[in-house]
Amino acid sequence: MKNFILASRPKTLLAGVLPPLVAYAYYMSTSKESSVIYMWFAVFGALFIQLATNFFNDVIDFEKGADKKRVGPTRVSAAGLVDIKTVKKWAIGCVTMAALCGVPLIYRGGWPFLILGVVSLYLTYGYTGGKVSLAYRGLGELFVFLFFGLFSVMGSFYLFSLQLNWGAFILASVFGLLATTLIMINNLRDRETDAEVGKKTLATRFSAKTYQLFILVTIFAPYLLLHYFRDLKMIYWVFLGLVPALKLTQITLTKKGADLNEGLKFSGIHLIVLSLLLSFTFIYESSL
């Protein structure tokens, strides 16, 4: 169980489960009807997809040699803690569970969710493996923005309400940027070792300073986007999120290598704090 938890990368899981939860809070502020059952299917579906992606990534990065000079948290395959066949079974099990969670969502949302579900399930592997291998082609950031932001939040909101609005798009963009911060800090940390093994992330394609500026955009742009919700009575509480955001900025600009693991910690804290503040804002609005 200890190695299962280690391979699951608990700090990354919130990037998957928080978007549908906050999307539901936003839905509550726009409707008095309940769609809580679809919220739970969306949350657990996202959780199992994230787990499967992490397990496949653990194995594939080891097989491709990307973890030979590991500067981040321990990977069970590279460390020899778990046989790669076992880790692959964990991944396949999570893909199966995600598919089961997706059945009622497809029934609710129709064929677009069937397509989105199939693509999402494939990319649990294709993010780092196969011919697609997004992470090795500099497409990891785009993948995260789309699947942990736009598709996750907008898809969830549509399942709850059977409609879309600009607020859902803005909220989806906010979460896409927050999730992208996580992967960008990770890629900045691994920039040198990735370059050595031919893993062509965006961090390896730009100078460190340029990539750091991109990270700062993902940290602070959400606050500009949230101005869209300026008419909500409690919306300005979200600016308390600037406290971890400023600490994250300091780490991004001054740390490198293994020291950037602290940046992963604070990017997670930033995501949690902003999610809680937004949820509080939306739930308060729904009570009026």
C-alpha positions as YAML, in Angstrom:
chain: A
units: angstrom
residues:
- id: 1
  name: MET
  ca: [0.00, 0.00, 0.00]
- id: 2
  name: LYS
  ca: [2.88, 2.37, 0.81]
- id: 3
  name: ASN
  ca: [4.32, 1.99, -2.69]
- id: 4
  name: PHE
  ca: [0.88, 2.30, -4.29]
- id: 5
  name: ILE
  ca: [0.40, 5.64, -2.53]
- id: 6
  name: LEU
  ca: [3.91, 6.75, -3.51]
- id: 7
  name: ALA
  ca: [3.30, 5.89, -7.17]
- id: 8
  name: SER
  ca: [-0.09, 7.62, -7.11]
- id: 9
  name: ARG
  ca: [1.61, 11.00, -6.42]
- id: 10
  name: PRO
  ca: [-1.02, 12.29, -3.97]
- id: 11
  name: LYS
  ca: [-0.01, 15.93, -4.42]
- id: 12
  name: THR
  ca: [-1.06, 15.82, -8.08]
- id: 13
  name: LEU
  ca: [-4.44, 14.18, -7.55]
- id: 14
  name: LEU
  ca: [-6.13, 17.39, -6.45]
- id: 15
  name: ALA
  ca: [-5.56, 18.83, -9.92]
- id: 16
  name: GLY
  ca: [-7.98, 16.17, -11.16]
- id: 17
  name: VAL
  ca: [-10.67, 16.16, -8.49]
- id: 18
  name: LEU
  ca: [-10.96, 19.86, -7.59]
- id: 19
  name: PRO
  ca: [-12.17, 21.16, -11.01]
- id: 20
  name: PRO
  ca: [-15.47, 19.18, -11.04]
- id: 21
  name: LEU
  ca: [-16.05, 20.03, -7.37]
- id: 22
  name: VAL
  ca: [-15.65, 23.77, -7.93]
- id: 23
  name: ALA
  ca: [-17.66, 23.49, -11.15]
- id: 24
  name: TYR
  ca: [-20.48, 22.06, -9.04]
- id: 25
  name: ALA
  ca: [-20.20, 24.95, -6.59]
- id: 26
  name: TYR
  ca: [-20.50, 27.34, -9.53]
- id: 27
  name: TYR
  ca: [-23.49, 25.38, -10.84]
- id: 28
  name: MET
  ca: [-25.14, 25.75, -7.41]
- id: 29
  name: SER
  ca: [-24.81, 29.52, -7.72]
- id: 30
  name: THR
  ca: [-26.75, 29.43, -11.01]
- id: 31
  name: SER
  ca: [-29.41, 26.81, -10.24]
- id: 32
  name: LYS
  ca: [-31.49, 25.44, -7.38]
- id: 33
  name: GLU
  ca: [-31.66, 21.93, -8.86]
- id: 34
  name: SER
  ca: [-29.35, 19.14, -7.65]
- id: 35
  name: SER
  ca: [-27.03, 17.07, -9.84]
- id: 36
  name: VAL
  ca: [-24.87, 15.74, -7.04]
- id: 37
  name: ILE
  ca: [-24.81, 12.17, -8.34]
- id: 38
  name: TYR
  ca: [-23.17, 13.32, -11.57]
- id: 39
  name: MET
  ca: [-20.70, 15.37, -9.55]
- id: 40
  name: TRP
  ca: [-19.48, 12.25, -7.75]
- id: 41
  name: PHE
  ca: [-19.18, 10.25, -10.97]
- id: 42
  name: ALA
  ca: [-17.20, 13.14, -12.48]
- id: 43
  name: VAL
  ca: [-14.93, 13.42, -9.42]
- id: 44
  name: PHE
  ca: [-14.14, 9.71, -9.21]
- id: 45
  name: GLY
  ca: [-13.75, 9.44, -12.98]
- id: 46
  name: ALA
  ca: [-11.21, 12.27, -12.88]
- id: 47
  name: LEU
  ca: [-9.45, 10.67, -9.91]
- id: 48
  name: PHE
  ca: [-9.02, 7.31, -11.63]
- id: 49
  name: ILE
  ca: [-7.84, 8.97, -14.85]
- id: 50
  name: GLN
  ca: [-5.22, 10.92, -12.90]
- id: 51
  name: LEU
  ca: [-4.10, 7.77, -11.08]
- id: 52
  name: ALA
  ca: [-3.80, 5.80, -14.31]
- id: 53
  name: THR
  ca: [-1.80, 8.62, -15.92]
- id: 54
  name: ASN
  ca: [0.60, 8.73, -12.96]
- id: 55
  name: PHE
  ca: [1.12, 4.96, -12.95]
- id: 56
  name: PHE
  ca: [1.75, 4.77, -16.70]
- id: 57
  name: ASN
  ca: [4.09, 7.76, -16.44]
- id: 58
  name: ASP
  ca: [6.03, 6.04, -13.64]
- id: 59
  name: VAL
  ca: [6.67, 3.01, -15.85]
- id: 60
  name: ILE
  ca: [7.22, 4.74, -19.19]
- id: 61
  name: ASP
  ca: [9.66, 7.37, -17.92]
- id: 62
  name: PHE
  ca: [11.66, 4.53, -16.34]
- id: 63
  name: GLU
  ca: [11.63, 2.52, -19.60]
- id: 64
  name: LYS
  ca: [12.73, 5.59, -21.59]
- id: 65
  name: GLY
  ca: [15.50, 6.43, -19.12]
- id: 66
  name: ALA
  ca: [14.01, 9.76, -18.07]
- id: 67
  name: ASP
  ca: [14.34, 8.87, -14.37]
- id: 68
  name: LYS
  ca: [17.98, 7.77, -14.36]
- id: 69
  name: LYS
  ca: [19.05, 11.00, -12.65]
- id: 70
  name: ARG
  ca: [15.92, 11.62, -10.63]
- id: 71
  name: VAL
  ca: [15.77, 15.00, -8.84]
- id: 72
  name: GLY
  ca: [12.10, 14.82, -7.92]
- id: 73
  name: PRO
  ca: [10.17, 12.52, -5.58]
- id: 74
  name: THR
  ca: [10.94, 8.79, -5.73]
- id: 75
  name: ARG
  ca: [9.42, 6.83, -8.60]
- id: 76
  name: VAL
  ca: [8.65, 3.22, -7.70]
- id: 77
  name: SER
  ca: [9.67, 1.76, -11.08]
- id: 78
  name: ALA
  ca: [12.99, 3.59, -11.29]
- id: 79
  name: ALA
  ca: [13.78, 2.84, -7.63]
- id: 80
  name: GLY
  ca: [13.01, -0.86, -8.10]
- id: 81
  name: LEU
  ca: [10.41, -0.78, -5.35]
- id: 82
  name: VAL
  ca: [7.69, -2.36, -7.49]
- id: 83
  name: ASP
  ca: [7.88, -4.54, -10.60]
- id: 84
  name: ILE
  ca: [6.78, -2.60, -13.68]
- id: 85
  name: LYS
  ca: [4.22, -5.29, -14.54]
- id: 86
  name: THR
  ca: [2.51, -4.59, -11.23]
- id: 87
  name: VAL
  ca: [2.49, -0.84, -11.82]
- id: 88
  name: LYS
  ca: [0.98, -1.42, -15.27]
- id: 89
  name: LYS
  ca: [-1.76, -3.54, -13.67]
- id: 90
  name: TRP
  ca: [-2.51, -0.68, -11.27]
- id: 91
  name: ALA
  ca: [-2.81, 1.64, -14.28]
- id: 92
  name: ILE
  ca: [-5.10, -0.71, -16.21]
- id: 93
  name: GLY
  ca: [-7.26, -1.20, -13.12]
- id: 94
  name: CYS
  ca: [-7.68, 2.57, -12.78]
- id: 95
  name: VAL
  ca: [-8.51, 2.92, -16.49]
- id: 96
  name: THR
  ca: [-11.23, 0.30, -16.01]
- id: 97
  name: MET
  ca: [-12.68, 2.11, -12.99]
- id: 98
  name: ALA
  ca: [-12.60, 5.43, -14.86]
- id: 99
  name: ALA
  ca: [-14.47, 3.82, -17.77]
- id: 100
  name: LEU
  ca: [-17.16, 2.53, -15.39]
- id: 101
  name: CYS
  ca: [-17.54, 6.00, -13.86]
- id: 102
  name: GLY
  ca: [-17.93, 7.37, -17.35]
- id: 103
  name: VAL
  ca: [-20.96, 5.24, -18.30]
- id: 104
  name: PRO
  ca: [-23.60, 7.37, -16.50]
- id: 105
  name: LEU
  ca: [-21.83, 10.53, -17.67]
- id: 106
  name: ILE
  ca: [-22.09, 9.41, -21.30]
- id: 107
  name: TYR
  ca: [-25.76, 8.57, -20.74]
- id: 108
  name: ARG
  ca: [-26.27, 12.06, -19.36]
- id: 109
  name: GLY
  ca: [-24.15, 14.07, -21.80]
- id: 110
  name: GLY
  ca: [-24.40, 12.06, -25.00]
- id: 111
  name: TRP
  ca: [-21.89, 11.19, -27.72]
- id: 112
  name: PRO
  ca: [-19.48, 14.14, -27.11]
- id: 113
  name: PHE
  ca: [-18.71, 12.61, -23.71]
- id: 114
  name: LEU
  ca: [-18.13, 9.21, -25.29]
- id: 115
  name: ILE
  ca: [-15.48, 10.76, -27.54]
- id: 116
  name: LEU
  ca: [-13.97, 12.78, -24.70]
- id: 117
  name: GLY
  ca: [-13.95, 9.71, -22.47]
- id: 118
  name: VAL
  ca: [-12.22, 7.49, -25.03]
- id: 119
  name: VAL
  ca: [-9.56, 10.14, -25.74]
- id: 120
  name: SER
  ca: [-9.02, 10.73, -22.01]
- id: 121
  name: LEU
  ca: [-8.61, 7.02, -21.31]
- id: 122
  name: TYR
  ca: [-6.12, 6.61, -24.16]
- id: 123
  name: LEU
  ca: [-4.08, 9.61, -23.07]
- id: 124
  name: THR
  ca: [-3.54, 8.13, -19.60]
- id: 125
  name: TYR
  ca: [-1.01, 6.08, -21.55]
- id: 126
  name: GLY
  ca: [-0.43, 8.37, -24.52]
- id: 127
  name: TYR
  ca: [0.64, 11.31, -22.35]
- id: 128
  name: THR
  ca: [4.10, 9.74, -22.06]
- id: 129
  name: GLY
  ca: [3.82, 6.50, -24.08]
- id: 130
  name: GLY
  ca: [3.04, 5.26, -27.55]
- id: 131
  name: LYS
  ca: [3.43, 7.21, -30.77]
- id: 132
  name: VAL
  ca: [1.63, 10.26, -29.36]
- id: 133
  name: SER
  ca: [3.81, 10.73, -26.26]
- id: 134
  name: LEU
  ca: [2.66, 14.29, -25.61]
- id: 135
  name: ALA
  ca: [5.05, 14.96, -22.73]
- id: 136
  name: TYR
  ca: [8.05, 14.15, -24.96]
- id: 137
  name: ARG
  ca: [6.88, 16.51, -27.72]
- id: 138
  name: GLY
  ca: [6.45, 19.70, -25.71]
- id: 139
  name: LEU
  ca: [2.66, 19.30, -25.59]
- id: 140
  name: GLY
  ca: [2.31, 18.49, -21.90]
- id: 141
  name: GLU
  ca: [1.28, 22.02, -20.91]
- id: 142
  name: LEU
  ca: [-1.38, 22.18, -23.62]
- id: 143
  name: PHE
  ca: [-2.70, 18.76, -22.60]
- id: 144
  name: VAL
  ca: [-3.00, 19.80, -18.96]
- id: 145
  name: PHE
  ca: [-4.69, 23.11, -19.80]
- id: 146
  name: LEU
  ca: [-7.27, 21.38, -21.98]
- id: 147
  name: PHE
  ca: [-8.01, 18.25, -19.95]
- id: 148
  name: PHE
  ca: [-7.63, 19.59, -16.40]
- id: 149
  name: GLY
  ca: [-9.14, 22.94, -17.27]
- id: 150
  name: LEU
  ca: [-11.43, 23.40, -20.25]
- id: 151
  name: PHE
  ca: [-12.71, 19.85, -20.65]
- id: 152
  name: SER
  ca: [-12.89, 19.05, -16.94]
- id: 153
  name: VAL
  ca: [-14.69, 22.18, -15.74]
- id: 154
  name: MET
  ca: [-16.84, 22.88, -18.80]
- id: 155
  name: GLY
  ca: [-17.64, 19.20, -19.22]
- id: 156
  name: SER
  ca: [-18.63, 18.90, -15.56]
- id: 157
  name: PHE
  ca: [-20.75, 22.04, -15.67]
- id: 158
  name: TYR
  ca: [-22.56, 20.80, -18.76]
- id: 159
  name: LEU
  ca: [-23.29, 17.47, -17.08]
- id: 160
  name: PHE
  ca: [-24.81, 19.32, -14.13]
- id: 161
  name: SER
  ca: [-26.82, 21.89, -16.07]
- id: 162
  name: LEU
  ca: [-27.02, 20.58, -19.67]
- id: 163
  name: GLN
  ca: [-25.89, 24.00, -20.85]
- id: 164
  name: LEU
  ca: [-22.76, 26.14, -21.01]
- id: 165
  name: ASN
  ca: [-22.07, 29.81, -20.34]
- id: 166
  name: TRP
  ca: [-19.15, 32.22, -20.34]
- id: 167
  name: GLY
  ca: [-18.71, 31.79, -16.59]
- id: 168
  name: ALA
  ca: [-17.98, 28.08, -17.07]
- id: 169
  name: PHE
  ca: [-15.41, 28.94, -19.74]
- id: 170
  name: ILE
  ca: [-13.69, 31.50, -17.51]
- id: 171
  name: LEU
  ca: [-13.64, 29.11, -14.56]
- id: 172
  name: ALA
  ca: [-12.30, 26.35, -16.81]
- id: 173
  name: SER
  ca: [-9.50, 28.64, -18.01]
- id: 174
  name: VAL
  ca: [-8.61, 29.51, -14.42]
- id: 175
  name: PHE
  ca: [-8.23, 25.84, -13.49]
- id: 176
  name: GLY
  ca: [-6.40, 25.10, -16.70]
- id: 177
  name: LEU
  ca: [-3.80, 27.71, -15.75]
- id: 178
  name: LEU
  ca: [-3.55, 26.51, -12.14]
- id: 179
  name: ALA
  ca: [-3.01, 22.91, -13.23]
- id: 180
  name: THR
  ca: [-0.51, 24.02, -15.87]
- id: 181
  name: THR
  ca: [1.53, 25.70, -13.12]
- id: 182
  name: LEU
  ca: [2.04, 22.27, -11.53]
- id: 183
  name: ILE
  ca: [3.42, 20.63, -14.66]
- id: 184
  name: MET
  ca: [5.53, 23.67, -15.54]
- id: 185
  name: ILE
  ca: [7.22, 23.70, -12.13]
- id: 186
  name: ASN
  ca: [7.83, 19.97, -12.59]
- id: 187
  name: ASN
  ca: [9.31, 20.51, -16.07]
- id: 188
  name: LEU
  ca: [11.46, 23.43, -14.92]
- id: 189
  name: ARG
  ca: [12.88, 21.24, -12.16]
- id: 190
  name: ASP
  ca: [13.64, 18.40, -14.63]
- id: 191
  name: ARG
  ca: [14.81, 20.69, -17.43]
- id: 192
  name: GLU
  ca: [18.44, 19.52, -17.52]
- id: 193
  name: THR
  ca: [17.82, 15.80, -17.03]
- id: 194
  name: ASP
  ca: [15.00, 15.81, -19.60]
- id: 195
  name: ALA
  ca: [17.29, 17.43, -22.16]
- id: 196
  name: GLU
  ca: [19.87, 14.68, -21.59]
- id: 197
  name: VAL
  ca: [17.41, 11.88, -22.46]
- id: 198
  name: GLY
  ca: [15.72, 13.71, -25.35]
- id: 199
  name: LYS
  ca: [12.49, 14.54, -23.53]
- id: 200
  name: LYS
  ca: [11.66, 17.73, -25.42]
- id: 201
  name: THR
  ca: [9.39, 19.54, -22.98]
- id: 202
  name: LEU
  ca: [8.73, 23.23, -23.45]
- id: 203
  name: ALA
  ca: [11.15, 23.85, -20.60]
- id: 204
  name: THR
  ca: [13.96, 22.38, -22.71]
- id: 205
  name: ARG
  ca: [12.94, 24.39, -25.78]
- id: 206
  name: PHE
  ca: [13.14, 27.79, -24.08]
- id: 207
  name: SER
  ca: [15.69, 29.42, -21.83]
- id: 208
  name: ALA
  ca: [15.09, 28.98, -18.11]
- id: 209
  name: LYS
  ca: [14.27, 32.68, -17.70]
- id: 210
  name: THR
  ca: [11.71, 32.66, -20.51]
- id: 211
  name: TYR
  ca: [10.06, 29.55, -19.13]
- id: 212
  name: GLN
  ca: [9.95, 31.12, -15.66]
- id: 213
  name: LEU
  ca: [8.03, 34.07, -17.15]
- id: 214
  name: PHE
  ca: [5.54, 31.64, -18.68]
- id: 215
  name: ILE
  ca: [5.05, 30.11, -15.21]
- id: 216
  name: LEU
  ca: [4.36, 33.54, -13.72]
- id: 217
  name: VAL
  ca: [1.61, 34.02, -16.31]
- id: 218
  name: THR
  ca: [-0.09, 30.81, -15.18]
- id: 219
  name: ILE
  ca: [0.16, 31.94, -11.54]
- id: 220
  name: PHE
  ca: [-1.31, 35.43, -11.90]
- id: 221
  name: ALA
  ca: [-3.54, 35.33, -15.02]
- id: 222
  name: PRO
  ca: [-6.30, 33.49, -13.08]
- id: 223
  name: TYR
  ca: [-6.83, 36.60, -10.94]
- id: 224
  name: LEU
  ca: [-7.37, 38.72, -14.04]
- id: 225
  name: LEU
  ca: [-9.86, 36.21, -15.41]
- id: 226
  name: LEU
  ca: [-11.77, 36.07, -12.13]
- id: 227
  name: HIS
  ca: [-12.68, 39.73, -12.61]
- id: 228
  name: TYR
  ca: [-15.48, 38.28, -14.76]
- id: 229
  name: PHE
  ca: [-17.25, 37.29, -11.52]
- id: 230
  name: ARG
  ca: [-16.89, 40.79, -10.04]
- id: 231
  name: ASP
  ca: [-20.63, 41.05, -9.35]
- id: 232
  name: LEU
  ca: [-20.54, 38.18, -6.84]
- id: 233
  name: LYS
  ca: [-20.62, 39.59, -3.33]
- id: 234
  name: MET
  ca: [-17.70, 37.59, -1.89]
- id: 235
  name: ILE
  ca: [-15.52, 37.28, -4.99]
- id: 236
  name: TYR
  ca: [-12.70, 39.49, -3.73]
- id: 237
  name: TRP
  ca: [-11.91, 36.95, -1.02]
- id: 238
  name: VAL
  ca: [-10.16, 34.99, -3.79]
- id: 239
  name: PHE
  ca: [-7.30, 37.48, -3.66]
- id: 240
  name: LEU
  ca: [-6.18, 35.81, -0.44]
- id: 241
  name: GLY
  ca: [-4.80, 33.26, -2.85]
- id: 242
  name: LEU
  ca: [-2.07, 35.77, -3.67]
- id: 243
  name: VAL
  ca: [-0.33, 34.81, -0.41]
- id: 244
  name: PRO
  ca: [0.78, 31.35, -1.64]
- id: 245
  name: ALA
  ca: [1.04, 32.76, -5.18]
- id: 246
  name: LEU
  ca: [3.74, 35.24, -4.11]
- id: 247
  name: LYS
  ca: [5.66, 32.53, -2.26]
- id: 248
  name: LEU
  ca: [5.41, 30.33, -5.35]
- id: 249
  name: THR
  ca: [6.75, 33.20, -7.46]
- id: 250
  name: GLN
  ca: [9.75, 33.60, -5.18]
- id: 251
  name: ILE
  ca: [10.53, 29.88, -5.40]
- id: 252
  name: THR
  ca: [10.12, 29.82, -9.19]
- id: 253
  name: LEU
  ca: [12.53, 32.70, -9.72]
- id: 254
  name: THR
  ca: [15.22, 31.68, -7.21]
- id: 255
  name: LYS
  ca: [15.27, 27.88, -6.98]
- id: 256
  name: LYS
  ca: [16.39, 25.19, -9.40]
- id: 257
  name: GLY
  ca: [16.75, 21.43, -9.55]
- id: 258
  name: ALA
  ca: [15.55, 19.47, -6.53]
- id: 259
  name: ASP
  ca: [14.88, 22.71, -4.62]
- id: 260
  name: LEU
  ca: [11.91, 23.27, -6.95]
- id: 261
  name: ASN
  ca: [10.10, 20.42, -5.21]
- id: 262
  name: GLU
  ca: [9.06, 23.14, -2.76]
- id: 263
  name: GLY
  ca: [7.48, 24.89, -5.73]
- id: 264
  name: LEU
  ca: [5.33, 21.82, -6.41]
- id: 265
  name: LYS
  ca: [4.18, 21.99, -2.80]
- id: 266
  name: PHE
  ca: [3.18, 25.64, -3.04]
- id: 267
  name: SER
  ca: [1.57, 25.28, -6.46]
- id: 268
  name: GLY
  ca: [-0.62, 22.61, -4.86]
- id: 269
  name: ILE
  ca: [-1.36, 24.90, -1.92]
- id: 270
  name: HIS
  ca: [-2.22, 27.71, -4.33]
- id: 271
  name: LEU
  ca: [-4.62, 25.41, -6.17]
- id: 272
  name: ILE
  ca: [-6.29, 24.28, -2.94]
- id: 273
  name: VAL
  ca: [-6.61, 27.77, -1.46]
- id: 274
  name: LEU
  ca: [-8.09, 29.28, -4.62]
- id: 275
  name: SER
  ca: [-10.46, 26.31, -5.01]
- id: 276
  name: LEU
  ca: [-11.73, 26.71, -1.46]
- id: 277
  name: LEU
  ca: [-12.16, 30.47, -1.81]
- id: 278
  name: LEU
  ca: [-14.02, 30.11, -5.11]
- id: 279
  name: SER
  ca: [-16.24, 27.36, -3.72]
- id: 280
  name: PHE
  ca: [-17.03, 29.51, -0.69]
- id: 281
  name: THR
  ca: [-17.90, 32.42, -2.97]
- id: 282
  name: PHE
  ca: [-20.20, 30.38, -5.18]
- id: 283
  name: ILE
  ca: [-21.89, 28.55, -2.31]
- id: 284
  name: TYR
  ca: [-22.50, 31.84, -0.49]
- id: 285
  name: GLU
  ca: [-24.04, 33.26, -3.67]
- id: 286
  name: SER
  ca: [-26.32, 30.22, -3.98]
- id: 287
  name: SER
  ca: [-27.64, 30.84, -0.46]
- id: 288
  name: LEU
  ca: [-28.86, 34.37, -1.24]
...
